[in-house]
mmCIF file of C-alpha atoms and ligand atoms in Angstrom:
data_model
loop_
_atom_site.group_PDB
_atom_site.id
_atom_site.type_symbol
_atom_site.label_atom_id
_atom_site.label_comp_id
_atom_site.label_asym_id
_atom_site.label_seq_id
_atom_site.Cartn_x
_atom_site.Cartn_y
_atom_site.Cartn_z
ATOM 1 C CA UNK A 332 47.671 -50.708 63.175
ATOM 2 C CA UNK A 333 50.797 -52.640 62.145
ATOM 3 C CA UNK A 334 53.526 -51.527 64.421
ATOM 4 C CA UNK A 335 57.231 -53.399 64.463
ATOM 5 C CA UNK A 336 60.354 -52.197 65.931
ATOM 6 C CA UNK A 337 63.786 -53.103 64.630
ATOM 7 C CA UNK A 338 66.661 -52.305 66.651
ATOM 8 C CA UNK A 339 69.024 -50.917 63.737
ATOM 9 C CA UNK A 340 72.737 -50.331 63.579
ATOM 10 C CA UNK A 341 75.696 -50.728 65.758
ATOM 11 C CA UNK A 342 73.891 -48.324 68.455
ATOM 12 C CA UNK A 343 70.690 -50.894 68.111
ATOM 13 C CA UNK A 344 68.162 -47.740 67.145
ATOM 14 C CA UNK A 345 64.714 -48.227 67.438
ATOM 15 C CA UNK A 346 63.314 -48.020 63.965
ATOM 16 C CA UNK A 347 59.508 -47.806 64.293
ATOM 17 C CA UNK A 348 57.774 -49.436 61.646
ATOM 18 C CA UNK A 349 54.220 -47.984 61.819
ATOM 19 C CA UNK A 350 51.264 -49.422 58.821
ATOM 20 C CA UNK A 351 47.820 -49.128 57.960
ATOM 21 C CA UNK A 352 45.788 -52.178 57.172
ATOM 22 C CA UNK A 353 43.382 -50.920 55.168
ATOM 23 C CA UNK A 354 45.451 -48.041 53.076
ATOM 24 C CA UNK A 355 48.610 -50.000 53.403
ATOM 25 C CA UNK A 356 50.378 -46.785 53.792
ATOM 26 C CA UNK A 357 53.379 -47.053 56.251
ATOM 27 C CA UNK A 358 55.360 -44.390 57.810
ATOM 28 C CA UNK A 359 58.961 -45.069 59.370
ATOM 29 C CA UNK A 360 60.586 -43.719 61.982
ATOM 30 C CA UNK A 361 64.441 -43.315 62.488
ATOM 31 C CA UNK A 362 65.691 -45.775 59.830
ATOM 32 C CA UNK A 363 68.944 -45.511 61.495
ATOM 33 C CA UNK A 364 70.707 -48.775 59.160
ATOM 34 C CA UNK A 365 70.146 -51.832 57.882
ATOM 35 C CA UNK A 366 67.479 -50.648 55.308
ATOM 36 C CA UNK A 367 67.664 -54.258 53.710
ATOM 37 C CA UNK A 368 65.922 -55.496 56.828
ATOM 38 C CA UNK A 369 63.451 -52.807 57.000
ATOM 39 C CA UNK A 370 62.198 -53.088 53.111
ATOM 40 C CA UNK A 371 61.992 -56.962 54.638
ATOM 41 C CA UNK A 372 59.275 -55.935 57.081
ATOM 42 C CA UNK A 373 56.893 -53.335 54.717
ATOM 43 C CA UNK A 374 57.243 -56.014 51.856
ATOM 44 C CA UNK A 375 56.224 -58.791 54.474
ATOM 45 C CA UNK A 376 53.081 -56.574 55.295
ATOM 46 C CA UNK A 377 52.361 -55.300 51.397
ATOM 47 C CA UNK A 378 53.664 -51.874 52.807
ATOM 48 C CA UNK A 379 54.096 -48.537 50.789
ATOM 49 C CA UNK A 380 56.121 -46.021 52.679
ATOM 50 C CA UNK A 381 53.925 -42.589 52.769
ATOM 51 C CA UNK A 382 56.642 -40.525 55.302
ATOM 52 C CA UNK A 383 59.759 -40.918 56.753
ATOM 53 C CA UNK A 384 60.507 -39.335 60.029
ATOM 54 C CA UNK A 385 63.672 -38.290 61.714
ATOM 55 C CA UNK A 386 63.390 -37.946 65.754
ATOM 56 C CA UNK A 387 66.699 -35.805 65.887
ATOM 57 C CA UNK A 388 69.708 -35.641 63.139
ATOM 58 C CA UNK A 389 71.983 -38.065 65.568
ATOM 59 C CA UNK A 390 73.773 -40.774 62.673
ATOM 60 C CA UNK A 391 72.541 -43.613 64.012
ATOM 61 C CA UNK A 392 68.966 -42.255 64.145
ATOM 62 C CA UNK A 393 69.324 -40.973 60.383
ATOM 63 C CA UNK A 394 72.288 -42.873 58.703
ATOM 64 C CA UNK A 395 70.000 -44.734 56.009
ATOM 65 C CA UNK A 396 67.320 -42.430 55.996
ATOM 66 C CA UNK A 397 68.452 -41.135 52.146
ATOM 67 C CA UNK A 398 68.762 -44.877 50.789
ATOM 68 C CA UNK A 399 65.315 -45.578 52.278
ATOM 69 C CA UNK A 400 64.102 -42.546 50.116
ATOM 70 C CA UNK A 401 65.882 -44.021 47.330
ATOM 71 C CA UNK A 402 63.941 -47.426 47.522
ATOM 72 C CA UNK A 403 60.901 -46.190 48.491
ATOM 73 C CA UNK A 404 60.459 -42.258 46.881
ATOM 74 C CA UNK A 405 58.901 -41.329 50.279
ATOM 75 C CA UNK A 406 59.806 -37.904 51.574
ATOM 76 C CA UNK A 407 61.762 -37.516 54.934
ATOM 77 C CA UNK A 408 60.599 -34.894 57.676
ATOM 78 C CA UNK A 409 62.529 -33.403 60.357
ATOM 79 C CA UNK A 410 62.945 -30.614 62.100
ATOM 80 C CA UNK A 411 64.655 -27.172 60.991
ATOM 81 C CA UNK A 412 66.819 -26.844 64.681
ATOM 82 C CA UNK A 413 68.790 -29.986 63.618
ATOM 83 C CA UNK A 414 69.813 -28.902 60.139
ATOM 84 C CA UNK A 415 73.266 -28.224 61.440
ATOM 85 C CA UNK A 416 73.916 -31.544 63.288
ATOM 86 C CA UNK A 417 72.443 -33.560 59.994
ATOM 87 C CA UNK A 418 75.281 -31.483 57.908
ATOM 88 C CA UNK A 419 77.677 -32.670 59.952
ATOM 89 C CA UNK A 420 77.014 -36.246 59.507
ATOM 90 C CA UNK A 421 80.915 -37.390 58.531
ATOM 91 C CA UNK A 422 82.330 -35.517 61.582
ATOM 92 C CA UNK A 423 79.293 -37.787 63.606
ATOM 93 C CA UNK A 424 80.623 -40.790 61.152
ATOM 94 C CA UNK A 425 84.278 -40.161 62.515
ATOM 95 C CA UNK A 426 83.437 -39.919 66.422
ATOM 96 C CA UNK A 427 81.901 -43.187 66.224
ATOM 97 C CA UNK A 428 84.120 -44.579 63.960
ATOM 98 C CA UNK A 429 81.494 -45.459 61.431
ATOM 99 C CA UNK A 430 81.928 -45.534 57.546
ATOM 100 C CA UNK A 431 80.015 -42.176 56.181
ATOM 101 C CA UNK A 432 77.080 -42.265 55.336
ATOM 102 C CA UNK A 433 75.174 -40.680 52.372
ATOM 103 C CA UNK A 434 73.885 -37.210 52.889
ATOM 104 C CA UNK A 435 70.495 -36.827 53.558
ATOM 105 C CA UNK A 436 67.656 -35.174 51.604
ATOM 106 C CA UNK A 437 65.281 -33.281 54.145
ATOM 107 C CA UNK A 438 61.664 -32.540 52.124
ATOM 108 C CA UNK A 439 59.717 -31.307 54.831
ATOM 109 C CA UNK A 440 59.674 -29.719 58.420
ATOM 110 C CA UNK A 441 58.349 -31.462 61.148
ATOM 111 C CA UNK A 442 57.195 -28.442 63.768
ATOM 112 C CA UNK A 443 55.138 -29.015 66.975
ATOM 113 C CA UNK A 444 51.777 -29.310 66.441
ATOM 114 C CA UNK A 445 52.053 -30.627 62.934
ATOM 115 C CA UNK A 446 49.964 -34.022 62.022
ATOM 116 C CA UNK A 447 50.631 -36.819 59.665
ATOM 117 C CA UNK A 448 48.051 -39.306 58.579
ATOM 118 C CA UNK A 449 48.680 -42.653 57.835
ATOM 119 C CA UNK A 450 45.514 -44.481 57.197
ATOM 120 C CA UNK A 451 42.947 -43.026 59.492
ATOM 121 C CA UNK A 452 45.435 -42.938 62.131
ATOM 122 C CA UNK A 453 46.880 -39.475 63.446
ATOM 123 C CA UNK A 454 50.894 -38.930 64.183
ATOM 124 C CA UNK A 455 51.265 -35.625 65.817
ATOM 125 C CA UNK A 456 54.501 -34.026 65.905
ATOM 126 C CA UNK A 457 55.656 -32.907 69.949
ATOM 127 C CA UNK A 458 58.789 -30.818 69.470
ATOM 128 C CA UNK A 459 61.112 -32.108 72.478
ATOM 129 C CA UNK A 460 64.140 -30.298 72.230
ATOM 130 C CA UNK A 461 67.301 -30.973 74.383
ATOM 131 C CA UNK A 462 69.102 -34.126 73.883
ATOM 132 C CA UNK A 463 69.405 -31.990 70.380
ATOM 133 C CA UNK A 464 68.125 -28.600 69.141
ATOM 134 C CA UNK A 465 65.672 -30.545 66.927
ATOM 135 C CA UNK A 466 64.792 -33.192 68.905
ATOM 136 C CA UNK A 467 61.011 -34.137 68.209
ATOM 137 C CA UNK A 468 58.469 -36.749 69.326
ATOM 138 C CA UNK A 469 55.775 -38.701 67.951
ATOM 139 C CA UNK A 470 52.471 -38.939 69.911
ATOM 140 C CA UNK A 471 49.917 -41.506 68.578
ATOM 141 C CA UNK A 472 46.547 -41.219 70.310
ATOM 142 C CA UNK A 473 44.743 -43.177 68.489
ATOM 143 C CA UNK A 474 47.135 -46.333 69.302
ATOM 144 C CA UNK A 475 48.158 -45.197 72.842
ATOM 145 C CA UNK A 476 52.020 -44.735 71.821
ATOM 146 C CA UNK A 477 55.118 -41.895 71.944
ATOM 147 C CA UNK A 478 57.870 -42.387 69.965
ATOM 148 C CA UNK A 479 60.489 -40.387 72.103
ATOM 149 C CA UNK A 480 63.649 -40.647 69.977
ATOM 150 C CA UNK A 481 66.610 -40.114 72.643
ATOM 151 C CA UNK A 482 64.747 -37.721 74.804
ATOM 152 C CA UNK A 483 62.865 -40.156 77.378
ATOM 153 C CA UNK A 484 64.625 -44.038 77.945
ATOM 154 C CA UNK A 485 63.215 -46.557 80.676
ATOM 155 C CA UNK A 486 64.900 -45.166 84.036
ATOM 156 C CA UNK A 487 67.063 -42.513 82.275
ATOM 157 C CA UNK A 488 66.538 -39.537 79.630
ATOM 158 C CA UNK A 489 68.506 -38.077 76.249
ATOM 159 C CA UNK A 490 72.655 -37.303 76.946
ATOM 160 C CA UNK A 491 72.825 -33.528 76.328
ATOM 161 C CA UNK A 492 76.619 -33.299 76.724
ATOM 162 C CA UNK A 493 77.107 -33.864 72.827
ATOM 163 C CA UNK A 494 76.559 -30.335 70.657
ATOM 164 C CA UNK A 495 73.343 -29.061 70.741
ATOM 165 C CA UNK A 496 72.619 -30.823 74.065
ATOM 166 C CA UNK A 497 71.212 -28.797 76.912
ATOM 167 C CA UNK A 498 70.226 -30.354 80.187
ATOM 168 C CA UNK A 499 67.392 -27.775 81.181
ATOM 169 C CA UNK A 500 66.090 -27.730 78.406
ATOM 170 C CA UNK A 501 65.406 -31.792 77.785
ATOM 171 C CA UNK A 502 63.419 -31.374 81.523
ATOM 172 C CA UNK A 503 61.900 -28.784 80.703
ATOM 173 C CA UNK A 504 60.568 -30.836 77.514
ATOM 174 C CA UNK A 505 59.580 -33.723 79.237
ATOM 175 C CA UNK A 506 57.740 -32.058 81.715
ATOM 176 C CA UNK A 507 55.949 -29.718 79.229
ATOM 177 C CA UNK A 508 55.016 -32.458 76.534
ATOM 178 C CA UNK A 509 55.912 -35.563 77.789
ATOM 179 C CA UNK A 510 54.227 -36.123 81.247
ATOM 180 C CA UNK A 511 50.896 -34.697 80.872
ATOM 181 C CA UNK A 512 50.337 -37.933 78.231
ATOM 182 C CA UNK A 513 48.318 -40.593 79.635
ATOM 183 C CA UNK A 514 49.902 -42.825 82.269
ATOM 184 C CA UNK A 515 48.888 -45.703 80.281
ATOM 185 C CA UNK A 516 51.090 -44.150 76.935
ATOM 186 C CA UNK A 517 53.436 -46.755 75.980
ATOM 187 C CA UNK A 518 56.850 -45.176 74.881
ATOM 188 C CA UNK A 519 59.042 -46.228 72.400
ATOM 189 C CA UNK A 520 62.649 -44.960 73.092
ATOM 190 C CA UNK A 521 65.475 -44.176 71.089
ATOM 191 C CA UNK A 522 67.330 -47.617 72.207
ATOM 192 C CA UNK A 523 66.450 -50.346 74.679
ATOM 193 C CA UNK A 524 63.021 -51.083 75.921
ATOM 194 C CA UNK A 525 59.371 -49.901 76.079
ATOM 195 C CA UNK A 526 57.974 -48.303 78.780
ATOM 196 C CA UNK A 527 54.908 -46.204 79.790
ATOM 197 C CA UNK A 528 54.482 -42.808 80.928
ATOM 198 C CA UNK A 529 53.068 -43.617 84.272
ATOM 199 C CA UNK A 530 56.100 -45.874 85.046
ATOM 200 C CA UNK A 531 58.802 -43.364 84.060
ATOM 201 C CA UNK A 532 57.007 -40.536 86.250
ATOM 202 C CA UNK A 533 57.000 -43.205 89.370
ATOM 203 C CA UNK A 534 60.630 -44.415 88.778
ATOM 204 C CA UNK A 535 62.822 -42.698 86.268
ATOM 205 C CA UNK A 536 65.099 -41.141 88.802
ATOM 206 C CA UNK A 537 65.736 -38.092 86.549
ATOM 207 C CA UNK A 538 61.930 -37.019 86.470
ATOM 208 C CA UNK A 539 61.293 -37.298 90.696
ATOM 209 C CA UNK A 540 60.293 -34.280 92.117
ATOM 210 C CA UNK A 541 58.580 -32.924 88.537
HETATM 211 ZN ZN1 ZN B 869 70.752 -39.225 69.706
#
């Protein structure tokens, strides 16, 4: 499977660009910004979009999410929990001193347990809430990959002192639907770089003693 990452925005999100050789469908995760750039990549690979998904309702995770939809017609998915947080995206826009951004058009729900197919290739939907009430993660089996949004970084996890934020909760999270993944899982965070499962359980100081 096609997979390319584009670290968008001024917070350098992780946009996953995920796409099907044989169906050409694609399905993109977190188009955070810089849209321009990502229509670049699924025209560069004769791409059509099928889903968009939303990890958690954070700005720079969804900020061009609704001008993707626009260029593309694909529907977005996210979860319910965050509806709040994604109608308060000028208030988010004004802590970070960002121009607004347009409001986004949720289609769909994305619950735990749910499944998206792209291709042949199964996308299952882990809710992970804690760094937000909506927080959700992508598990890939097929390929061997997570996409963890801002609940598990290389050697740190998720903040969960902005609203909605809860620190038990993002452990509890991780623990539950996180660590019993393969070792071998490679995870694609929120921002920064990959890692795997099996080095975040031996060194991510926030996960010892789990
Ligand atoms: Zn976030």
């Amino acid at each position: 499977m096609i997979h390319e990452i584009l670290p968008v925005g001024m917070l350098a999100c992780n946009c996953s660009i995920f796409g099907d050789e044989q169906s050409r469908e694609a399905l993109v995760v977190d188009p955070g910004d810089d849209i321009a750039g990502i229509l670049e990549v699924l025209a560069r690979h004769a791409l059509t979009v099928k889903a968009i998904v939303i990890t958690h309702a954070h700005i720079d995770h969804i900020g061009g999410a609704q001008e993707l939809k626009r260029a593309t017609g694909a529907p977005v998915y996210m979860n319910g929990n965050d509806a709040e947080l994604q109608k308060m995206l000028d208030v988010q826009a004004e802590w970070l001193g960002m121009e607004p951004v347009k409001k986004v058009e949720i289609d769909a729900e994305a619950k735990d347990g749910d499944r998206l197919v792209v291709g042949s290739t199964d996308f299952h939907v882990l809710y992970t809430p804690g760094h937000t009430q909506g927080s959700i993660s992508l598990w890939i089996p097929a390929e061997g990959k997570l996409v963890a949004g801002d609940t598990l970084f290389r050697d740190s996890i998720g903040r969960t002192d902005l609203p909605g934020g809860d620190g038990r909760q993002i452990l509890r999270s991780i623990h539950d639907k996180l660590l019993p993944l393969a070792d071998e899982t490679v995870v694609i965070p929120g921002h920064g770089q990959t890692t795997t499962i099996g080095r975040e359980k031996r060194f991510n100081y926030f996960l010892q003693g789990m």
